[in-house]
Each structure stands twice: as structure tokens, then as C-alpha cells.
Coordinates of C-alpha atoms in Angstrom, one line a residue:
X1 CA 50.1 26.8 91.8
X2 CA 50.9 24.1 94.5
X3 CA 48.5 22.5 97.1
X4 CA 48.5 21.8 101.2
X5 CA 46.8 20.6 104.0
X6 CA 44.9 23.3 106.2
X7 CA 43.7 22.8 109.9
X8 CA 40.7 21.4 109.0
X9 CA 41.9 19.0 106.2
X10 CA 41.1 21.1 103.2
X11 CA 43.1 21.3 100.3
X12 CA 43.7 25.5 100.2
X13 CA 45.2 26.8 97.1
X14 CA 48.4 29.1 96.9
X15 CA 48.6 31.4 93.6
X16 CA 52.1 32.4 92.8
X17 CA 51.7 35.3 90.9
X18 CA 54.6 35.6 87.6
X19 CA 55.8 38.6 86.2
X20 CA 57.9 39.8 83.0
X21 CA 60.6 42.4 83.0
X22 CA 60.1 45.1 80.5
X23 CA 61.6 48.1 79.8
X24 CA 59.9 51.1 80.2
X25 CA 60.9 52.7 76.9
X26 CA 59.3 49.4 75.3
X27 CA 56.3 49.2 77.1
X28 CA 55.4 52.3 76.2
X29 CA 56.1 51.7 72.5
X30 CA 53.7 48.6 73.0
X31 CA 51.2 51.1 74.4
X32 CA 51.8 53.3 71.6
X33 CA 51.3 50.5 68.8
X34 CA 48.2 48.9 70.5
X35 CA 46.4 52.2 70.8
X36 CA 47.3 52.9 67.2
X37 CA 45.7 49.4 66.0
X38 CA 42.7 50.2 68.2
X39 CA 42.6 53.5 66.3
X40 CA 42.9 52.3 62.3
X41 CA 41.6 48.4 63.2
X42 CA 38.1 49.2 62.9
X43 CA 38.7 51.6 59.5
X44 CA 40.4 48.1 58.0
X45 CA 37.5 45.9 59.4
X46 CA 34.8 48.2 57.8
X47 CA 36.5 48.7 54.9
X48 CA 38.0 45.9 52.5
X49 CA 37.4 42.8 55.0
X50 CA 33.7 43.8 55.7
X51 CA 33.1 44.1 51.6
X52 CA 34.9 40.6 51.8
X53 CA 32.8 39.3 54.3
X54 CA 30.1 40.3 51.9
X55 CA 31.3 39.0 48.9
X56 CA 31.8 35.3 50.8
X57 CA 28.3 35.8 51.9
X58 CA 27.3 36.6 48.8
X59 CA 29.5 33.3 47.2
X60 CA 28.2 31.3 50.2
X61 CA 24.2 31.9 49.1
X62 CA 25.0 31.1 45.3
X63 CA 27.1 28.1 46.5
X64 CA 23.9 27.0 48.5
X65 CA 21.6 27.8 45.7
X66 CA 23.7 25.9 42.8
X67 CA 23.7 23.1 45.4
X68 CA 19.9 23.1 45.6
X69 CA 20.0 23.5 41.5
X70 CA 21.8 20.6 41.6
X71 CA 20.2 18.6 43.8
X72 CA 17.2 19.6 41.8
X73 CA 18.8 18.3 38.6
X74 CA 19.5 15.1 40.1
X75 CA 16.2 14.4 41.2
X76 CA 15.2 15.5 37.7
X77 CA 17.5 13.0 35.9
X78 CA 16.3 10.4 38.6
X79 CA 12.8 11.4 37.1
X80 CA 13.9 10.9 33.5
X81 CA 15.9 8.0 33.8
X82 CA 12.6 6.2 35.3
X83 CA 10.8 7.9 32.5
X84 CA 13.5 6.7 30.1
X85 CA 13.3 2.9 31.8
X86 CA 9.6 3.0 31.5
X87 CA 10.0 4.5 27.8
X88 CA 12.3 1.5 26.9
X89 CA 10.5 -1.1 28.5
X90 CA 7.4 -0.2 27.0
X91 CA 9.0 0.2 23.3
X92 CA 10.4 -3.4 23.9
X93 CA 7.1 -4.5 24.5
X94 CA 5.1 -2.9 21.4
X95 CA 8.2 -4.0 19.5
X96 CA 7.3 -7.4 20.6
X97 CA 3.6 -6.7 20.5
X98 CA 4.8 -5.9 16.6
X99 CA 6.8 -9.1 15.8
X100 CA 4.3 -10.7 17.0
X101 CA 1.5 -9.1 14.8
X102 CA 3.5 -9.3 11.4
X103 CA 4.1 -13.4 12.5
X104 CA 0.4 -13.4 13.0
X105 CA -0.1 -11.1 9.4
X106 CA 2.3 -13.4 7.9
X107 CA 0.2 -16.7 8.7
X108 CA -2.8 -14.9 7.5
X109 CA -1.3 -14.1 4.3
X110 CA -0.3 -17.2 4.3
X111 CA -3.7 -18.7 5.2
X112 CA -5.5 -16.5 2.3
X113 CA -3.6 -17.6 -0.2
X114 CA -4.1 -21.5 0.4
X115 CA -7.6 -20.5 0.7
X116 CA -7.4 -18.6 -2.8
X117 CA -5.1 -21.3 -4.1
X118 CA -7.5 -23.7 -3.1
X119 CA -10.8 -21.1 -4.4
X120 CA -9.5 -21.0 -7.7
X121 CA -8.4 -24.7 -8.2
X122 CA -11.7 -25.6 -6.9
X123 CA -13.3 -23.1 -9.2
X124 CA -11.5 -24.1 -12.4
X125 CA -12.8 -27.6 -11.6
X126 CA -16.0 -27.0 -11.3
X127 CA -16.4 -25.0 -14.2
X128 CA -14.5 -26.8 -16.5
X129 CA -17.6 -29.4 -15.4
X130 CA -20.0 -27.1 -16.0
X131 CA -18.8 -25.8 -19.6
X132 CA -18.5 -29.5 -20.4
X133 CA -22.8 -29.6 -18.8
X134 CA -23.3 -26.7 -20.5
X135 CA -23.0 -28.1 -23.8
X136 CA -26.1 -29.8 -23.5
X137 CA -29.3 -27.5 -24.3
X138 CA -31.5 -28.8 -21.3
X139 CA -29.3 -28.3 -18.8
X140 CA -28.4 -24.3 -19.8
X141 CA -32.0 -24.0 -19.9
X142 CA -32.1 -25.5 -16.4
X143 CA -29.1 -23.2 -15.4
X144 CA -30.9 -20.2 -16.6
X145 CA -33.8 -20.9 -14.9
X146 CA -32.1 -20.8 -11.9
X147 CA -32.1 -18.2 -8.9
X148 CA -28.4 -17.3 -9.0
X149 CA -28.0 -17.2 -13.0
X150 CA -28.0 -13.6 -13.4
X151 CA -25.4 -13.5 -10.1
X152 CA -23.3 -15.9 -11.9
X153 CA -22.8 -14.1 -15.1
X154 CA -21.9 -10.9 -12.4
X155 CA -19.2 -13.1 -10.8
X156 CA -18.2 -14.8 -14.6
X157 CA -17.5 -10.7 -15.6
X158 CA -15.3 -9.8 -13.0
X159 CA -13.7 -13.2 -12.2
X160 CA -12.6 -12.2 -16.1
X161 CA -11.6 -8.1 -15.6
X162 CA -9.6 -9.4 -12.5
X163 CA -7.6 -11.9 -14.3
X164 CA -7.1 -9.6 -17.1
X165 CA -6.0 -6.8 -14.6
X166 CA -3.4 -9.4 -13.0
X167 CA -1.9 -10.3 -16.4
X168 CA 2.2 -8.7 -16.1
X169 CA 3.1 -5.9 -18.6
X170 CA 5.9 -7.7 -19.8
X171 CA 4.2 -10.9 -20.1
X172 CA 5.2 -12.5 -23.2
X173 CA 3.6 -16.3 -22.9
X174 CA 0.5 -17.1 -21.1
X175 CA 0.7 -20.6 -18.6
X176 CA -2.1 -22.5 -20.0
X177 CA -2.1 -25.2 -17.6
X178 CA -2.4 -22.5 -14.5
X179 CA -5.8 -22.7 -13.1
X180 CA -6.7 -19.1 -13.1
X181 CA -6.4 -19.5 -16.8
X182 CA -8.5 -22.6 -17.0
X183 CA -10.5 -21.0 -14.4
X184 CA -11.6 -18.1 -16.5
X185 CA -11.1 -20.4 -19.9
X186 CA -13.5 -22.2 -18.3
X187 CA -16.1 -19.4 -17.6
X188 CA -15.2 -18.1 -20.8
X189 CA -16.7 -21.6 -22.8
X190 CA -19.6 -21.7 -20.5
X191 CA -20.9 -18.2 -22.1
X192 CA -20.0 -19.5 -25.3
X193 CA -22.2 -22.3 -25.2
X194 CA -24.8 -20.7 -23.1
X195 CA -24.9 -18.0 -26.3
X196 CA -25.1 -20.5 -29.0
X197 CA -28.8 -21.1 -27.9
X198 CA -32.0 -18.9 -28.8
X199 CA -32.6 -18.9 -25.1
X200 CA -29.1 -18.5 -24.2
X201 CA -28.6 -15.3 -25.9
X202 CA -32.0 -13.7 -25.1
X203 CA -30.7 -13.5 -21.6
X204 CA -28.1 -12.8 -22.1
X205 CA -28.8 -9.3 -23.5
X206 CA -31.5 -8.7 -21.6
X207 CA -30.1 -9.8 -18.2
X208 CA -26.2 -10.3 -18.2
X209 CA -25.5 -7.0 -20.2
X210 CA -22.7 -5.8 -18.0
X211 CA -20.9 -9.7 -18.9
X212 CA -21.2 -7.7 -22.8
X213 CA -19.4 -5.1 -21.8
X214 CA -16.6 -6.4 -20.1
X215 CA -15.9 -8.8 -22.8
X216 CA -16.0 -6.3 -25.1
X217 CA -13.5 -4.3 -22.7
X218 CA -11.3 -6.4 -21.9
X219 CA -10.9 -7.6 -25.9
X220 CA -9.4 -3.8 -26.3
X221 CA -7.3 -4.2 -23.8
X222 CA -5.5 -7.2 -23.9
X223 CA -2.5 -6.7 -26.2
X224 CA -2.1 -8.7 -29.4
X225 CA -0.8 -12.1 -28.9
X226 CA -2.0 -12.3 -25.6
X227 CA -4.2 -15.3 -23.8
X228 CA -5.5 -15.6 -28.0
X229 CA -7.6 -18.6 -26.7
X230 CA -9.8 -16.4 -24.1
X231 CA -10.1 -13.8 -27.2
X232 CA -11.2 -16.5 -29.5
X233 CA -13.6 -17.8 -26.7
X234 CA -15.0 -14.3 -25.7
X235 CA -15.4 -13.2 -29.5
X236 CA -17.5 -16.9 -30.2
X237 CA -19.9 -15.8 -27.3
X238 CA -20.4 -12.2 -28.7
X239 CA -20.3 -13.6 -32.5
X240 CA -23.4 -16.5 -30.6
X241 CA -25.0 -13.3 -29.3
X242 CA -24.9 -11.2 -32.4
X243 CA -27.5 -14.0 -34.0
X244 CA -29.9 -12.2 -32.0
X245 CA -31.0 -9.1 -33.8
X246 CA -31.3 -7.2 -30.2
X247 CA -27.9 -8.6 -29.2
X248 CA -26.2 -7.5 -32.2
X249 CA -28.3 -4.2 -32.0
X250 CA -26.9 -3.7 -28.5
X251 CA -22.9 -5.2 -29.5
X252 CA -22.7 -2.8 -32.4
X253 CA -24.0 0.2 -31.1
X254 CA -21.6 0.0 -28.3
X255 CA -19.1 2.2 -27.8
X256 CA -16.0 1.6 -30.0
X257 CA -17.1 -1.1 -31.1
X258 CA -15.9 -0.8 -34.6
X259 CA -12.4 0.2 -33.6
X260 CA -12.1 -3.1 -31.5
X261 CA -13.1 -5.1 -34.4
X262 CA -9.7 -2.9 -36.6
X263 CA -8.0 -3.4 -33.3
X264 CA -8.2 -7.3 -33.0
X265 CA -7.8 -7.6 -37.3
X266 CA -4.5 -6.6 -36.5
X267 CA -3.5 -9.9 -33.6
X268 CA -0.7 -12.1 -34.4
X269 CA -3.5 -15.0 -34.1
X270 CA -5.2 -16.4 -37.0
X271 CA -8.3 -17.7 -34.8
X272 CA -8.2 -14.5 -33.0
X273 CA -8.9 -12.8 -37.0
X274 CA -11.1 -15.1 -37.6
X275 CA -13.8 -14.7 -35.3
X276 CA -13.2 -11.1 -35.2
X277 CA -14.2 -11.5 -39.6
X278 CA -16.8 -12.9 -38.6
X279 CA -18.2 -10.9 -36.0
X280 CA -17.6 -7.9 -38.4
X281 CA -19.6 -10.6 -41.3
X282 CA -22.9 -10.0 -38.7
X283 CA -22.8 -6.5 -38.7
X284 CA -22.4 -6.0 -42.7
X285 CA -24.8 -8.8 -43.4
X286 CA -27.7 -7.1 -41.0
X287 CA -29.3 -4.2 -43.3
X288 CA -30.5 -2.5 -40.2
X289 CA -27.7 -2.5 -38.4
X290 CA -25.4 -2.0 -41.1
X291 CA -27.2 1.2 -41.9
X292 CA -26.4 3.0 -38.4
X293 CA -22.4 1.3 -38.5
X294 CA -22.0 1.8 -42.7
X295 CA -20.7 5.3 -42.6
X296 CA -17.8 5.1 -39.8
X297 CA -17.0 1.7 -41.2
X298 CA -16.5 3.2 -45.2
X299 CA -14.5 5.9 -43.8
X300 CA -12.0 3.6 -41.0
X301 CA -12.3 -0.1 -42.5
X302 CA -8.8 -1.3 -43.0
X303 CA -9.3 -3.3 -46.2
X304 CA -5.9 -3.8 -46.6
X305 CA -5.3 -5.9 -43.8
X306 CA -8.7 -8.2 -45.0
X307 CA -6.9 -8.2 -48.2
X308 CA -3.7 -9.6 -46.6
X309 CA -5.6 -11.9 -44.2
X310 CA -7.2 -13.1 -48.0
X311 CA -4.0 -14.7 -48.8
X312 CA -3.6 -15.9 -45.0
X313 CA -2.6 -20.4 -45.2
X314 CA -5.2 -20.7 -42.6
X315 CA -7.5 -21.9 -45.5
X316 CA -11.0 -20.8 -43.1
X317 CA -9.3 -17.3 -42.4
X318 CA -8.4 -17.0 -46.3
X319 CA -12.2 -18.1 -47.4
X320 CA -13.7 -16.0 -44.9
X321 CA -11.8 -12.9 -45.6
X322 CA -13.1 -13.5 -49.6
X323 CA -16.3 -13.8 -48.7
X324 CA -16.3 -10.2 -46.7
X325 CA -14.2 -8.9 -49.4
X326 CA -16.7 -9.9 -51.4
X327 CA -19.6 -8.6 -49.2
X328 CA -17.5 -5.1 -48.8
X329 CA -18.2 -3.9 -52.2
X330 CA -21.5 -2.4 -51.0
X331 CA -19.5 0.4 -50.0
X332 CA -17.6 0.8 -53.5
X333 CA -14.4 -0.9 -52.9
X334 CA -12.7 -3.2 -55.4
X335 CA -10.3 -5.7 -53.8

């Protein structure tokens, strides 16, 4: 195509037309093939290129779904990672929350056993005051006159089950200078002298008979050998009691009573024996009372071991045990 000027100064446009020498015999071959494709073109098209039109249709939709799955997943990790940041943030915090409450539990363990520490010292003080007070007779009977007497002989019987109950298995020598042992030794003497007067022992068993018991309990449970002094202290306030015909009434005609007495016979301890003798000596020497206990005694007394404690060298254990020997043949025995 080439451009010139016309009369009027307008570009005009020449088209040269170009044209290709064929042969005839060709062109009509070309003919020929073009109206053959024409012919079989759309059989092809409808046949395997539609069905994979299809099937890239078909991949195309799945490939847009798995992208939507996808994205969907990652906004659901997203969601669960903040969950997971929020899970561990808040799991540091209670385990913070936690170090912080066992510090906090640790001071207060801490705390309450100063303050027991300090309970008990003070306690074994004060009543290692008081047993000393108590030994005068005024002042028990101003003690028993008291508003809180009755409480305190509650408190003196399990201050004495709780120390017993804390006492190890395997203990095999007892820390006398500890102050839950002078603590209870303490509250232990104060009995004993509040028992060794008339006034003493009457309330005793008619106001403080659950402090009976428990002495009586504990005396079977503590093994033999074992905190002898508290035994020898607990057996003088039941022998003080036993003066008082109700009081013995009430000690021998408790339950296992006269197996206790066999039980404690048999302790390493010669004091132990000895006030054990001689709360057995009450019972035997009280017709009364003897009557009701004579029949389980004939049948269980272990006169053997009297007879060995007879030829004990504690000299008060060895007269003791001759004079019950002695008193024993009421029920037909010969030593």
C-alpha cells in the first residue's frame, strides 16, 4: 500500500492487490482436504475433545473447591492457633496463679506450725505451773470450781489421744525434754493430783468421765516400754480415783478393764507394774466390786507373772506383789 497527494490535498490510498501461483491440480487437492476436515472436524470436536473439555471442567470445579477447602483450613488454623495462643497464655497464667498459691500454702504451713510450735511450748509451760499449783488442795478446789473445769479435763483427754495417735510405730525411745511430752506429762500430773483429793475424784467421775476413758484407752494402746512415765502418771490418777467407791465402781466395770490390767503386768517398766499391782490391789480388796470382777479374774489372772514380779529387785514392786499374792488366795491359789 503506498500513499499520494490528490487535487485537493488528501492523502488517497492505492491497494495493490498480491496473488499466489497455484497449480490447479493442488488447489483442488486443498479443496478436497479442507472440505474433508469440515466434514470429520466436528465428529472429533464432539467426540473425545468435548469429553475433555468436560473432564477439565470437571478438574477446574474441584480445583476451585479444594482451593476454597483450603482456604477454609487456613482460616481454621488461624482460628486455632489464636485459640492455642489464648490456651497457652492463659495456662501460663494459672501456672503462675499456682506457684504463687503453693508459696502462699507454704508460708501458711509455715505460719501454723510456729503458731503450734509456739501453742504447745506455751502450753507445756503453763501446765507444768499449774501441776506444780495443783498440788496444793485450795487451789484444785478453786480450779474445780471454775467455769471451764469440765472444758479443761475435755481438752486434757484429747490433747492426750492426739499425742498418743502422733507417737511413730517404730518409735523405740521417747524425747522427754520435747514439749509435747512435758506438755501432756504435764496434763497428765495435774489429774493426778486433782484425783488424790475426795473432791478431786468426785468430779471427776461424775463430770470428766470421758478423761476415764481415754486414759484407760490409750493405756491399751500404747505398747510396752513406751512413754512408761505418762503410764505410771495416768495409772496414779485412775489408782487416786479408784479410792472412791463410785470411781472404782465405774473403772472396773469398764470395758476390758481386767485385760488392761494383764496387758500392762506384762511392761518392761517396773513403775509401770507397780501401779498397775496396785490398781488391781483396789479392785480385790473392795468386796463389792470384787464380787462382779472375781469370776473373769480366777479364770484369766496371770499369777505367774505376779509370782515373777515377787522376786522383782525393785524392793516396792517385790513387797507389793507379796502382798497381792497374798491377797489372791481368796480364789484358791497357792503361790
Amino acid at each position: 500500500m503506498r500513499r499520494r497527494a490528490g487535487p485537493a490535498g488528501e492523502a488517497q490510498t492505492e491497494t495493490k492487490e498480491e496473488f499466489v501461483k497455484v497449480k490447479r491440480r493442488d488447489l483442488e487437492r486443498l479443496t478436497t482436504e479442507v472440505m474433508q476436515l469440515r466434514d470429520f472436524l466436528p465428529k472429533i470436536l464432539n467426540g473425545d475433545i468435548l469429553g475433555t473439555f468436560q473432564k477439565l471442567d470437571a478438574i477446574e470445579s474441584n480445583m476451585e473447591k479444594k482451593e476454597e477447602e483450603i482456604e477454609q483450613l487456613k482460616m481454621d488454623c488461624e482460628h486455632f492457633r489464636a485459640r492455642l495462643e489464648t490456651a497457652q497464655a492463659d495456662c501460663m497464667r494459672e501456672k503462675k496463679e499456682k506457684l504463687d498459691l503453693r508459696q502462699q500454702l507454704n508460708e501458711a504451713k509455715q505460719q501454723l506450725l510456729q503458731q503450734a510450735e509456739y501453742c504447745t511450748e506455751m502450753g507445756a509451760a503453763v501446765c507444768t505451773l499449774l501441776w506444780g499449783v495443783s498440788s496444793n488442795e485450795e487451789a484444785v478446789k478453786t480450779i474445780l470450781e471454775g467455769s471451764k473445769a469440765v472444758k479443761f479435763f475435755t481438752i486434757t483427754a484429747q490433747t492426750m489421744e492426739s499425742f498418743v495417735k502422733s507417737l511413730s510405730e517404730d518409735m523405740k525411745q521417747q524425747d522427754l525434754d520435747s514439749n509435747e511430752n512435758q506438755f501432756v506429762l504435764a496434763l497428765a500430773g495435774i489429774v493426778t493430783n486433782v484425783a488424790a483429793l475426795a473432791c478431786g475424784r468426785e468430779f471427776l467421775v461424775s463430770s470428766s468421765r470421758e478423761l476415764l476413758d481415754t486414759m484407760m484407752h490409750l493405756l491399751g494402746d500404747m505398747k510396752p516400754g513406751l512413754c512408761a512415765k505418762f503410764k505410771v502418771l495416768m495409772l496414779m490418777s485412775l489408782y487416786n480415783v479408784s479410792i472412791n467407791l463410785k470411781g472404782l465402781k465405774y473403772i472396773s466395770e469398764s470395758p476390758g478393764f481386767i485385760p488392761l490390767l494383764w496387758w500392762l503386768l506384762n511392761d518392761p517398766d517396773t513403775e509401770v507394774c507397780l501401779h498397775a499391782l496396785r490398781l488391781l490391789q483396789s479392785v480385790i480388796l473392795e468386796p463389792e466390786v470384787l464380787a462382779k470382777s472375781a469370776s473373769e479374774m480366777r479364770d484369766t489372772l496371770p499369777f505367774q507373772r505376779i509370782i515373777a514380779l515377787s522376786k522383782s529387785r525393785n524392793a516396792d514392786l517385790q513387797a507389793l506383789a507379796k502382798e497381792l499374792l497374798e491377797d489372791l488366795k481368796i480364789f484358791d491359789y497357792e503361790a
